mmCIF file of C-alpha atoms and ligand atoms in Angstrom:
data_model
loop_
_atom_site.group_PDB
_atom_site.id
_atom_site.type_symbol
_atom_site.label_atom_id
_atom_site.label_comp_id
_atom_site.label_asym_id
_atom_site.label_seq_id
_atom_site.Cartn_x
_atom_site.Cartn_y
_atom_site.Cartn_z
ATOM 1 C CA UNK A 1 -47.253 34.471 14.850
ATOM 2 C CA UNK A 2 -47.289 30.956 16.211
ATOM 3 C CA UNK A 3 -47.703 29.646 12.707
ATOM 4 C CA UNK A 4 -44.704 31.671 11.550
ATOM 5 C CA UNK A 5 -42.626 30.465 14.453
ATOM 6 C CA UNK A 6 -43.701 26.942 13.796
ATOM 7 C CA UNK A 7 -42.811 27.256 10.110
ATOM 8 C CA UNK A 8 -39.463 28.722 11.106
ATOM 9 C CA UNK A 9 -38.868 25.898 13.553
ATOM 10 C CA UNK A 10 -39.800 23.253 11.020
ATOM 11 C CA UNK A 11 -37.474 24.859 8.464
ATOM 12 C CA UNK A 12 -34.658 25.084 10.989
ATOM 13 C CA UNK A 13 -35.242 21.514 12.061
ATOM 14 C CA UNK A 14 -35.127 20.364 8.465
ATOM 15 C CA UNK A 15 -31.927 22.284 7.910
ATOM 16 C CA UNK A 16 -30.260 20.748 10.940
ATOM 17 C CA UNK A 17 -31.504 17.344 9.950
ATOM 18 C CA UNK A 18 -30.122 17.912 6.454
ATOM 19 C CA UNK A 19 -26.732 18.873 7.824
ATOM 20 C CA UNK A 20 -26.639 15.865 10.086
ATOM 21 C CA UNK A 21 -27.841 13.394 7.484
ATOM 22 C CA UNK A 22 -25.125 10.891 7.012
ATOM 23 C CA UNK A 23 -23.727 10.378 3.558
ATOM 24 C CA UNK A 24 -21.461 7.358 3.363
ATOM 25 C CA UNK A 25 -21.433 7.262 7.134
ATOM 26 C CA UNK A 26 -20.378 10.892 7.697
ATOM 27 C CA UNK A 27 -22.337 14.045 8.361
ATOM 28 C CA UNK A 28 -21.316 16.978 6.127
ATOM 29 C CA UNK A 29 -20.805 19.454 8.982
ATOM 30 C CA UNK A 30 -18.734 17.039 10.997
ATOM 31 C CA UNK A 31 -16.719 16.008 7.958
ATOM 32 C CA UNK A 32 -12.946 16.198 8.013
ATOM 33 C CA UNK A 33 -11.400 18.694 5.600
ATOM 34 C CA UNK A 34 -8.070 17.817 3.996
ATOM 35 C CA UNK A 35 -5.602 20.654 3.476
ATOM 36 C CA UNK A 36 -4.190 21.432 0.007
ATOM 37 C CA UNK A 37 -1.133 19.411 -0.896
ATOM 38 C CA UNK A 38 1.206 18.081 -3.574
ATOM 39 C CA UNK A 39 3.905 15.391 -3.766
ATOM 40 C CA UNK A 40 1.833 13.191 -1.438
ATOM 41 C CA UNK A 41 0.828 9.516 -1.530
ATOM 42 C CA UNK A 42 -2.646 8.328 -2.618
ATOM 43 C CA UNK A 43 -3.413 4.601 -2.753
ATOM 44 C CA UNK A 44 -6.604 2.569 -3.123
ATOM 45 C CA UNK A 45 -6.992 -0.464 -0.848
ATOM 46 C CA UNK A 46 -10.310 -2.313 -0.434
ATOM 47 C CA UNK A 47 -12.522 0.537 -1.647
ATOM 48 C CA UNK A 48 -10.701 3.157 0.369
ATOM 49 C CA UNK A 49 -8.463 5.868 -1.056
ATOM 50 C CA UNK A 50 -5.748 6.555 1.549
ATOM 51 C CA UNK A 51 -3.865 9.858 1.431
ATOM 52 C CA UNK A 52 -0.922 11.164 3.460
ATOM 53 C CA UNK A 53 2.349 13.116 3.490
ATOM 54 C CA UNK A 54 3.400 15.571 0.776
ATOM 55 C CA UNK A 55 3.739 19.342 1.046
ATOM 56 C CA UNK A 56 0.885 21.148 2.785
ATOM 57 C CA UNK A 57 0.071 24.112 0.534
ATOM 58 C CA UNK A 58 -2.607 25.604 2.788
ATOM 59 C CA UNK A 59 -0.260 26.938 5.407
ATOM 60 C CA UNK A 60 2.279 28.600 3.092
ATOM 61 C CA UNK A 61 6.036 28.082 3.151
ATOM 62 C CA UNK A 62 7.571 24.650 3.158
ATOM 63 C CA UNK A 63 5.357 22.666 5.503
ATOM 64 C CA UNK A 64 4.866 18.929 5.496
ATOM 65 C CA UNK A 65 1.427 17.363 5.466
ATOM 66 C CA UNK A 66 0.641 15.710 8.783
ATOM 67 C CA UNK A 67 -2.878 14.554 7.954
ATOM 68 C CA UNK A 68 -3.704 10.936 7.137
ATOM 69 C CA UNK A 69 -7.193 10.211 5.828
ATOM 70 C CA UNK A 70 -9.263 8.154 3.442
ATOM 71 C CA UNK A 71 -12.221 8.397 1.141
ATOM 72 C CA UNK A 72 -14.721 5.544 1.335
ATOM 73 C CA UNK A 73 -15.439 4.705 -2.296
ATOM 74 C CA UNK A 74 -17.474 1.540 -1.728
ATOM 75 C CA UNK A 75 -20.802 3.345 -2.105
ATOM 76 C CA UNK A 76 -21.802 4.207 -5.684
ATOM 77 C CA UNK A 77 -20.762 7.761 -6.587
ATOM 78 C CA UNK A 78 -20.558 10.153 -9.487
ATOM 79 C CA UNK A 79 -18.705 13.407 -10.144
ATOM 80 C CA UNK A 80 -21.595 15.546 -8.810
ATOM 81 C CA UNK A 81 -22.101 13.687 -5.553
ATOM 82 C CA UNK A 82 -20.040 14.814 -2.578
ATOM 83 C CA UNK A 83 -17.914 12.207 -0.852
ATOM 84 C CA UNK A 84 -16.665 12.648 2.680
ATOM 85 C CA UNK A 85 -13.204 12.108 4.082
ATOM 86 C CA UNK A 86 -12.486 10.003 7.157
ATOM 87 C CA UNK A 87 -9.707 11.237 9.441
ATOM 88 C CA UNK A 88 -6.993 8.809 10.603
ATOM 89 C CA UNK A 89 -4.459 11.498 11.560
ATOM 90 C CA UNK A 90 -4.373 10.401 15.210
ATOM 91 C CA UNK A 91 -2.969 7.049 14.031
ATOM 92 C CA UNK A 92 -0.259 8.588 11.843
ATOM 93 C CA UNK A 93 3.367 7.839 12.791
ATOM 94 C CA UNK A 94 4.877 8.928 9.458
ATOM 95 C CA UNK A 95 6.760 12.244 9.791
ATOM 96 C CA UNK A 96 5.930 14.963 7.227
ATOM 97 C CA UNK A 97 7.813 14.097 4.031
ATOM 98 C CA UNK A 98 7.621 15.057 0.361
ATOM 99 C CA UNK A 99 8.281 12.912 -2.684
ATOM 100 C CA UNK A 100 6.992 9.734 -1.032
ATOM 101 C CA UNK A 101 5.462 6.923 -3.044
ATOM 102 C CA UNK A 102 3.004 4.248 -1.951
ATOM 103 C CA UNK A 103 1.452 1.007 -3.176
ATOM 104 C CA UNK A 104 -0.964 -1.646 -2.009
ATOM 105 C CA UNK A 105 1.054 -4.685 -0.893
ATOM 106 C CA UNK A 106 1.457 -7.417 1.712
ATOM 107 C CA UNK A 107 0.356 -11.053 1.680
ATOM 108 C CA UNK A 108 -3.340 -10.160 1.547
ATOM 109 C CA UNK A 109 -3.097 -7.022 -0.575
ATOM 110 C CA UNK A 110 -4.307 -4.903 2.300
ATOM 111 C CA UNK A 111 -1.145 -3.205 3.543
ATOM 112 C CA UNK A 112 -0.289 0.346 2.537
ATOM 113 C CA UNK A 113 3.443 0.365 1.798
ATOM 114 C CA UNK A 114 5.003 3.841 1.861
ATOM 115 C CA UNK A 115 8.545 4.310 0.537
ATOM 116 C CA UNK A 116 11.115 7.111 0.542
ATOM 117 C CA UNK A 117 10.676 10.853 0.667
ATOM 118 C CA UNK A 118 12.502 13.825 2.136
ATOM 119 C CA UNK A 119 11.989 15.302 5.605
ATOM 120 C CA UNK A 120 10.406 18.736 5.881
ATOM 121 C CA UNK A 121 11.214 19.179 9.542
ATOM 122 C CA UNK A 122 14.408 18.812 11.524
ATOM 123 C CA UNK A 123 13.294 15.280 12.341
ATOM 124 C CA UNK A 124 14.789 13.225 9.555
ATOM 125 C CA UNK A 125 13.161 9.858 9.164
ATOM 126 C CA UNK A 126 15.788 7.207 8.623
ATOM 127 C CA UNK A 127 13.095 4.620 7.933
ATOM 128 C CA UNK A 128 12.937 3.666 4.265
ATOM 129 C CA UNK A 129 9.518 2.063 4.530
ATOM 130 C CA UNK A 130 6.390 2.471 6.643
ATOM 131 C CA UNK A 131 3.578 -0.083 6.489
ATOM 132 C CA UNK A 132 -0.069 0.536 7.426
ATOM 133 C CA UNK A 133 -2.234 -2.511 8.114
ATOM 134 C CA UNK A 134 -5.679 -1.432 6.901
ATOM 135 C CA UNK A 135 -7.367 -4.243 8.848
ATOM 136 C CA UNK A 136 -5.698 -3.570 12.211
ATOM 137 C CA UNK A 137 -5.555 0.205 11.507
ATOM 138 C CA UNK A 138 -1.950 0.529 12.658
ATOM 139 C CA UNK A 139 1.371 1.686 11.197
ATOM 140 C CA UNK A 140 4.704 -0.004 11.811
ATOM 141 C CA UNK A 141 8.252 0.227 10.484
ATOM 142 C CA UNK A 142 8.943 -3.200 8.976
ATOM 143 C CA UNK A 143 12.276 -4.971 9.378
ATOM 144 C CA UNK A 144 13.547 -5.659 5.881
ATOM 145 C CA UNK A 145 16.252 -8.164 4.947
ATOM 146 C CA UNK A 146 18.766 -7.836 2.128
ATOM 147 C CA UNK A 147 20.950 -4.877 1.212
ATOM 148 C CA UNK A 148 19.671 -1.447 2.297
ATOM 149 C CA UNK A 149 19.939 1.073 -0.526
ATOM 150 C CA UNK A 150 20.195 4.805 0.223
ATOM 151 C CA UNK A 151 16.774 6.402 0.628
ATOM 152 C CA UNK A 152 15.342 8.028 -2.495
ATOM 153 C CA UNK A 153 12.584 10.480 -3.215
ATOM 154 C CA UNK A 154 10.426 11.727 -6.090
ATOM 155 C CA UNK A 155 10.010 8.342 -7.747
ATOM 156 C CA UNK A 156 6.922 6.286 -8.595
ATOM 157 C CA UNK A 157 6.568 2.833 -7.022
ATOM 158 C CA UNK A 158 4.836 0.158 -9.094
ATOM 159 C CA UNK A 159 3.729 -3.159 -7.574
ATOM 160 C CA UNK A 160 3.357 -6.378 -9.592
ATOM 161 C CA UNK A 161 0.774 -9.148 -9.046
ATOM 162 C CA UNK A 162 3.139 -10.932 -6.616
ATOM 163 C CA UNK A 163 3.436 -8.035 -4.178
ATOM 164 C CA UNK A 164 6.888 -7.012 -5.451
ATOM 165 C CA UNK A 165 7.485 -3.264 -5.666
ATOM 166 C CA UNK A 166 9.704 -1.757 -8.369
ATOM 167 C CA UNK A 167 11.477 1.479 -7.418
ATOM 168 C CA UNK A 168 13.200 3.099 -10.388
ATOM 169 C CA UNK A 169 15.416 6.182 -10.283
ATOM 170 C CA UNK A 170 14.596 9.207 -8.162
ATOM 171 C CA UNK A 171 16.931 11.377 -6.141
ATOM 172 C CA UNK A 172 19.294 10.005 -3.485
ATOM 173 C CA UNK A 173 18.530 11.662 -0.206
ATOM 174 C CA UNK A 174 22.087 11.730 1.129
ATOM 175 C CA UNK A 175 23.983 12.913 -1.938
ATOM 176 C CA UNK A 176 21.262 14.928 -3.650
ATOM 177 C CA UNK A 177 22.105 13.093 -6.881
ATOM 178 C CA UNK A 178 19.798 11.575 -9.487
ATOM 179 C CA UNK A 179 19.939 7.828 -10.190
ATOM 180 C CA UNK A 180 18.637 5.394 -12.804
ATOM 181 C CA UNK A 181 18.906 2.053 -11.069
ATOM 182 C CA UNK A 182 16.063 -0.302 -10.175
ATOM 183 C CA UNK A 183 15.600 -1.537 -6.639
ATOM 184 C CA UNK A 184 12.847 -3.938 -5.645
ATOM 185 C CA UNK A 185 11.008 -4.716 -2.419
ATOM 186 C CA UNK A 186 9.137 -7.932 -1.788
ATOM 187 C CA UNK A 187 6.258 -6.703 0.413
ATOM 188 C CA UNK A 188 5.229 -10.224 1.449
ATOM 189 C CA UNK A 189 8.607 -11.383 2.792
ATOM 190 C CA UNK A 190 9.994 -7.850 3.303
ATOM 191 C CA UNK A 191 13.218 -8.339 1.358
ATOM 192 C CA UNK A 192 15.194 -5.831 -0.751
ATOM 193 C CA UNK A 193 16.434 -6.787 -4.193
ATOM 194 C CA UNK A 194 17.946 -5.223 -7.265
ATOM 195 C CA UNK A 195 16.605 -5.213 -10.817
ATOM 196 C CA UNK A 196 18.480 -4.503 -14.034
ATOM 197 C CA UNK A 197 20.009 -1.157 -15.023
ATOM 198 C CA UNK A 198 21.201 -2.300 -18.452
ATOM 199 C CA UNK A 199 19.587 -0.092 -21.122
ATOM 200 C CA UNK A 200 17.670 1.759 -18.394
ATOM 201 C CA UNK A 201 16.349 5.280 -19.123
ATOM 202 C CA UNK A 202 18.577 8.179 -18.011
ATOM 203 C CA UNK A 203 18.333 9.319 -14.364
ATOM 204 C CA UNK A 204 15.050 11.034 -13.635
ATOM 205 C CA UNK A 205 12.466 12.047 -11.022
ATOM 206 C CA UNK A 206 8.700 12.607 -11.011
ATOM 207 C CA UNK A 207 7.982 10.465 -14.078
ATOM 208 C CA UNK A 208 4.723 8.637 -14.809
ATOM 209 C CA UNK A 209 4.701 4.819 -14.454
ATOM 210 C CA UNK A 210 2.157 2.027 -14.386
ATOM 211 C CA UNK A 211 1.914 -1.773 -14.623
ATOM 212 C CA UNK A 212 0.613 -3.158 -17.924
ATOM 213 C CA UNK A 213 -1.480 -6.363 -18.199
ATOM 214 C CA UNK A 214 1.578 -8.341 -19.440
ATOM 215 C CA UNK A 215 3.465 -7.471 -16.218
ATOM 216 C CA UNK A 216 5.678 -4.949 -17.972
ATOM 217 C CA UNK A 217 6.015 -1.513 -16.391
ATOM 218 C CA UNK A 218 5.854 1.549 -18.628
ATOM 219 C CA UNK A 219 7.859 4.671 -17.679
ATOM 220 C CA UNK A 220 6.913 8.026 -19.217
ATOM 221 C CA UNK A 221 8.566 11.472 -19.074
ATOM 222 C CA UNK A 222 10.027 12.914 -15.871
ATOM 223 C CA UNK A 223 12.612 15.537 -14.993
ATOM 224 C CA UNK A 224 16.424 15.457 -14.990
ATOM 225 C CA UNK A 225 19.126 16.977 -12.778
ATOM 226 C CA UNK A 226 19.260 20.149 -14.924
ATOM 227 C CA UNK A 227 15.621 20.949 -14.099
ATOM 228 C CA UNK A 228 14.628 19.966 -17.637
ATOM 229 C CA UNK A 229 11.474 18.031 -18.350
ATOM 230 C CA UNK A 230 12.025 14.992 -20.540
ATOM 231 C CA UNK A 231 10.447 14.125 -23.920
ATOM 232 C CA UNK A 232 7.545 11.715 -24.447
ATOM 233 C CA UNK A 233 8.520 10.713 -27.991
ATOM 234 C CA UNK A 234 9.940 7.585 -26.415
ATOM 235 C CA UNK A 235 8.755 5.514 -23.476
ATOM 236 C CA UNK A 236 10.585 2.823 -21.523
ATOM 237 C CA UNK A 237 9.406 -0.687 -20.740
ATOM 238 C CA UNK A 238 10.680 -2.784 -17.844
ATOM 239 C CA UNK A 239 9.865 -6.471 -18.267
ATOM 240 C CA UNK A 240 9.356 -7.743 -14.698
ATOM 241 C CA UNK A 241 9.426 -11.403 -15.789
ATOM 242 C CA UNK A 242 12.826 -11.202 -17.497
ATOM 243 C CA UNK A 243 14.226 -8.117 -15.746
ATOM 244 C CA UNK A 244 15.232 -6.262 -18.879
ATOM 245 C CA UNK A 245 14.608 -2.818 -20.373
ATOM 246 C CA UNK A 246 13.509 -1.772 -23.835
ATOM 247 C CA UNK A 247 12.765 1.610 -25.410
ATOM 248 C CA UNK A 248 9.735 2.277 -27.636
ATOM 249 C CA UNK A 249 9.501 5.207 -30.047
ATOM 250 C CA UNK A 250 6.043 6.770 -29.942
ATOM 251 C CA UNK A 251 4.005 8.400 -32.725
ATOM 252 C CA UNK A 252 0.767 10.357 -33.162
ATOM 253 C CA UNK A 253 -0.002 13.479 -31.124
ATOM 254 C CA UNK A 254 3.149 13.326 -29.007
ATOM 255 C CA UNK A 255 2.678 15.382 -25.788
ATOM 256 C CA UNK A 256 5.217 18.129 -25.011
ATOM 257 C CA UNK A 257 7.996 17.370 -22.498
ATOM 258 C CA UNK A 258 6.691 17.094 -18.956
ATOM 259 C CA UNK A 259 7.444 15.978 -15.414
ATOM 260 C CA UNK A 260 5.242 15.647 -12.325
ATOM 261 C CA UNK A 261 2.722 13.777 -14.490
ATOM 262 C CA UNK A 262 0.754 10.588 -13.782
ATOM 263 C CA UNK A 263 0.091 7.446 -15.822
ATOM 264 C CA UNK A 264 -2.700 4.928 -15.160
ATOM 265 C CA UNK A 265 -3.905 1.927 -17.143
ATOM 266 C CA UNK A 266 -7.299 2.456 -18.781
ATOM 267 C CA UNK A 267 -10.091 -0.002 -18.026
ATOM 268 C CA UNK A 268 -9.775 -1.594 -21.488
ATOM 269 C CA UNK A 269 -6.173 -2.596 -20.698
ATOM 270 C CA UNK A 270 -5.120 -1.172 -24.086
ATOM 271 C CA UNK A 271 -4.486 2.482 -23.236
ATOM 272 C CA UNK A 272 -2.384 4.286 -20.695
ATOM 273 C CA UNK A 273 -3.991 7.545 -19.566
ATOM 274 C CA UNK A 274 -1.386 10.237 -18.969
ATOM 275 C CA UNK A 275 -2.409 13.358 -17.086
ATOM 276 C CA UNK A 276 -0.892 16.655 -16.000
ATOM 277 C CA UNK A 277 2.663 17.686 -15.364
ATOM 278 C CA UNK A 278 4.868 20.735 -15.790
ATOM 279 C CA UNK A 279 6.665 21.653 -19.009
ATOM 280 C CA UNK A 280 10.277 22.619 -19.532
ATOM 281 C CA UNK A 281 11.392 25.540 -17.309
ATOM 282 C CA UNK A 282 8.242 24.860 -15.273
ATOM 283 C CA UNK A 283 5.905 26.063 -18.041
ATOM 284 C CA UNK A 284 2.258 25.480 -17.099
ATOM 285 C CA UNK A 285 0.584 23.132 -19.587
ATOM 286 C CA UNK A 286 -2.655 24.229 -21.304
ATOM 287 C CA UNK A 287 -5.733 22.379 -20.022
ATOM 288 C CA UNK A 288 -6.417 21.203 -23.600
ATOM 289 C CA UNK A 289 -3.020 19.458 -23.600
ATOM 290 C CA UNK A 290 -3.258 17.993 -20.100
ATOM 291 C CA UNK A 291 -4.786 14.596 -20.928
ATOM 292 C CA UNK A 292 -3.497 12.046 -23.436
ATOM 293 C CA UNK A 293 -3.870 8.355 -24.079
ATOM 294 C CA UNK A 294 -1.098 6.073 -25.311
ATOM 295 C CA UNK A 295 -2.091 2.881 -27.101
ATOM 296 C CA UNK A 296 0.185 0.201 -25.613
ATOM 297 C CA UNK A 297 0.068 -1.981 -28.745
ATOM 298 C CA UNK A 298 0.918 0.696 -31.326
ATOM 299 C CA UNK A 299 2.578 3.281 -29.003
ATOM 300 C CA UNK A 300 0.519 5.985 -30.672
ATOM 301 C CA UNK A 301 -0.572 9.050 -28.665
ATOM 302 C CA UNK A 302 -4.073 10.562 -28.898
ATOM 303 C CA UNK A 303 -6.079 13.264 -27.160
ATOM 304 C CA UNK A 304 -9.376 11.669 -26.130
ATOM 305 C CA UNK A 305 -12.688 13.458 -26.732
ATOM 306 C CA UNK A 306 -13.829 14.866 -23.407
ATOM 307 C CA UNK A 307 -16.995 16.740 -22.526
ATOM 308 C CA UNK A 308 -17.488 19.164 -19.647
ATOM 309 C CA UNK A 309 -15.214 21.927 -18.360
ATOM 310 C CA UNK A 310 -11.565 20.982 -18.510
ATOM 311 C CA UNK A 311 -9.912 21.782 -15.160
ATOM 312 C CA UNK A 312 -6.608 23.686 -15.138
ATOM 313 C CA UNK A 313 -3.641 21.352 -15.486
ATOM 314 C CA UNK A 314 -2.393 19.760 -12.267
ATOM 315 C CA UNK A 315 1.114 18.602 -11.497
ATOM 316 C CA UNK A 316 2.832 16.684 -8.688
ATOM 317 C CA UNK A 317 -0.632 15.186 -8.112
ATOM 318 C CA UNK A 318 -1.481 11.472 -7.832
ATOM 319 C CA UNK A 319 -3.972 9.523 -9.947
ATOM 320 C CA UNK A 320 -5.927 6.323 -9.270
ATOM 321 C CA UNK A 321 -8.594 4.467 -11.208
ATOM 322 C CA UNK A 322 -11.659 3.842 -9.055
ATOM 323 C CA UNK A 323 -14.555 2.187 -10.851
ATOM 324 C CA UNK A 324 -14.988 4.159 -14.059
ATOM 325 C CA UNK A 325 -13.284 7.277 -12.727
ATOM 326 C CA UNK A 326 -9.717 8.489 -12.750
ATOM 327 C CA UNK A 327 -9.367 10.487 -9.556
ATOM 328 C CA UNK A 328 -6.689 13.121 -9.754
ATOM 329 C CA UNK A 329 -6.215 13.955 -6.141
ATOM 330 C CA UNK A 330 -5.587 17.577 -5.132
ATOM 331 C CA UNK A 331 -2.868 19.743 -6.672
HETATM 332 C C1 NAG B 401 -18.162 2.731 3.495
HETATM 333 O O1 NAG B 401 -19.385 2.978 2.822
HETATM 334 C C2 NAG B 401 -20.243 1.860 2.814
HETATM 335 C C3 NAG B 401 -21.440 2.163 1.928
HETATM 336 O O2 NAG B 401 -22.012 3.411 2.232
HETATM 337 C C4 NAG B 401 -20.651 1.537 4.255
HETATM 338 O O3 NAG B 401 -21.480 0.386 4.264
HETATM 339 C C5 NAG B 401 -19.387 1.253 5.060
HETATM 340 O O4 NAG B 401 -19.729 1.072 6.406
HETATM 341 C C6 NAG B 401 -18.411 2.392 4.951
HETATM 342 N N1 NAG B 401 -17.159 1.970 5.602
HETATM 343 C C7 NAG B 401 -16.352 2.794 6.262
HETATM 344 C C8 NAG B 401 -15.184 2.152 6.923
HETATM 345 O O5 NAG B 401 -16.526 4.001 6.327
HETATM 346 C C1 NAG B 402 16.110 17.211 7.573
HETATM 347 O O1 NAG B 402 16.901 16.662 8.602
HETATM 348 C C2 NAG B 402 18.294 16.974 8.545
HETATM 349 C C3 NAG B 402 19.047 16.322 9.667
HETATM 350 O O2 NAG B 402 18.371 15.360 10.346
HETATM 351 C C4 NAG B 402 18.466 18.473 8.619
HETATM 352 O O3 NAG B 402 19.857 18.791 8.455
HETATM 353 C C5 NAG B 402 17.667 19.164 7.534
HETATM 354 O O4 NAG B 402 17.757 20.564 7.688
HETATM 355 C C6 NAG B 402 16.207 18.739 7.628
HETATM 356 N N1 NAG B 402 15.453 19.343 6.555
HETATM 357 C C7 NAG B 402 14.537 20.283 6.771
HETATM 358 C C8 NAG B 402 13.843 20.827 5.564
HETATM 359 O O5 NAG B 402 14.259 20.688 7.875
HETATM 360 C C1 NAG B 403 -3.232 -9.066 -5.071
HETATM 361 O O1 NAG B 403 -3.721 -8.264 -6.159
HETATM 362 C C2 NAG B 403 -3.267 -8.675 -7.438
HETATM 363 C C3 NAG B 403 -3.853 -7.712 -8.455
HETATM 364 O O2 NAG B 403 -3.478 -6.425 -8.166
HETATM 365 C C4 NAG B 403 -3.701 -10.088 -7.724
HETATM 366 O O3 NAG B 403 -3.199 -10.507 -8.964
HETATM 367 C C5 NAG B 403 -3.191 -10.998 -6.613
HETATM 368 O O4 NAG B 403 -3.667 -12.310 -6.818
HETATM 369 C C6 NAG B 403 -3.656 -10.510 -5.265
HETATM 370 N N1 NAG B 403 -3.086 -11.339 -4.217
HETATM 371 C C7 NAG B 403 -3.806 -11.829 -3.234
HETATM 372 C C8 NAG B 403 -3.064 -12.665 -2.233
HETATM 373 O O5 NAG B 403 -5.000 -11.608 -3.119
HETATM 374 C C1 NAG B 404 16.972 23.364 -10.107
HETATM 375 O O1 NAG B 404 15.987 24.073 -9.350
HETATM 376 C C2 NAG B 404 16.275 24.147 -7.965
HETATM 377 C C3 NAG B 404 15.066 24.753 -7.273
HETATM 378 O O2 NAG B 404 14.562 25.831 -7.995
HETATM 379 C C4 NAG B 404 17.562 24.960 -7.772
HETATM 380 O O3 NAG B 404 17.890 25.017 -6.388
HETATM 381 C C5 NAG B 404 18.703 24.260 -8.520
HETATM 382 O O4 NAG B 404 19.879 25.028 -8.443
HETATM 383 C C6 NAG B 404 18.336 24.061 -9.990
HETATM 384 N N1 NAG B 404 19.371 23.242 -10.620
HETATM 385 C C7 NAG B 404 19.849 23.489 -11.824
HETATM 386 C C8 NAG B 404 20.899 22.541 -12.304
HETATM 387 O O5 NAG B 404 19.453 24.414 -12.520
HETATM 388 C C1 NAG B 405 14.201 -9.803 -22.320
HETATM 389 O O1 NAG B 405 14.427 -11.152 -21.962
HETATM 390 C C2 NAG B 405 13.658 -12.105 -22.695
HETATM 391 C C3 NAG B 405 13.950 -13.506 -22.161
HETATM 392 O O2 NAG B 405 15.300 -13.745 -22.095
HETATM 393 C C4 NAG B 405 13.954 -11.985 -24.175
HETATM 394 O O3 NAG B 405 13.118 -12.864 -24.901
HETATM 395 C C5 NAG B 405 13.740 -10.565 -24.649
HETATM 396 O O4 NAG B 405 14.114 -10.431 -25.999
HETATM 397 C C6 NAG B 405 14.539 -9.609 -23.787
HETATM 398 N N1 NAG B 405 14.201 -8.237 -24.195
HETATM 399 C C7 NAG B 405 15.120 -7.332 -24.428
HETATM 400 C C8 NAG B 405 14.638 -5.980 -24.838
HETATM 401 O O5 NAG B 405 16.314 -7.566 -24.315
#
């Protein structure tokens, strides 16, 4: 009897110890659990993946995400190993918004710069930009010089190597209209500017965009004001050095029209990895057609060979490259 009790106790003790064992500084049972969401912001700064805002899909109805949290990715990890979230919600001053976009900026590359979005509560945020200092762990609303442009949503911010953010297109919050102009924000001196609209792509939202090694930005797909998803047989290049646009015809296995997709630069610097999205009339894309690569020298599309179970296609997600992995964060 005593032996049994002792065995039981030892087992229980081991179990408790297991549950309390810290992995990356957090115990599994005490770990913070993010709610489901889409149209949020997800940005990597100094080995931390910060996530906030978007639509909270756990609660049902149209509810804004109030959580703010990060994943510590400094420890080595793989796809089988659990990683734990760290909660920063008590520090959050950003009201629940959808269609926000965020980049890493500031003089030392350690400020989370959040732009745009639409309110999901009666509190409408007039602030265009919120900045989170990841060293001081505090948000503030920066004072920005230059002309203030009307707040936009559902666009993808891209930052260059000089801390300048490029904000193309999106939907104007006040007039509910789609635009195709390029505004810029210097995140070091906090100054607005305007890029070129000559030969710009047509007005669009929820496109994929990423910075290429030659400091050009590539823009892919998106949706227009008629709720149509746009074709990927051409892509658009914004040259940040000369502030001009060009259009490239693509070839190969051209993906079907899609919006709510993501684009990231592959580690070889030669391929853009395009993932997810919704088809025309909100058609769900087959998992087998959810991931493509575009060679940025030949503009030829391919479907890479992938092993393992292909997850169902996500849309209105965010993607980041962390080490060797492309993290597609929550639907
Ligand atoms: C992140 O993880 C690393 C490695 O496990 C650890 O040394 C570090 O303290 C963690 N940092 C934070 C802020 O959680
Ligand atoms: C956002 O705020 C405006 C006014 O501040 C309000 O009219 C609108 O209904 C709000 N939107 C939502 C979804 O609550
Ligand atoms: C910020 O990061 C970019 C690369 O993303 C780099 O080119 C630049 O030198 C960095 N700036 C500073 C001040 O570290
Ligand atoms: C697009 O879809 C939205 C939401 O479903 C709807 O309110 C709007 O009327 C649609 N617009 C057009 C032009 O079909
Ligand atoms: C962009 O500007 C540069 C420098 O003026 C020029 O060489 C290049 O041809 C221009 N590209 C386009 C597409 O106009």
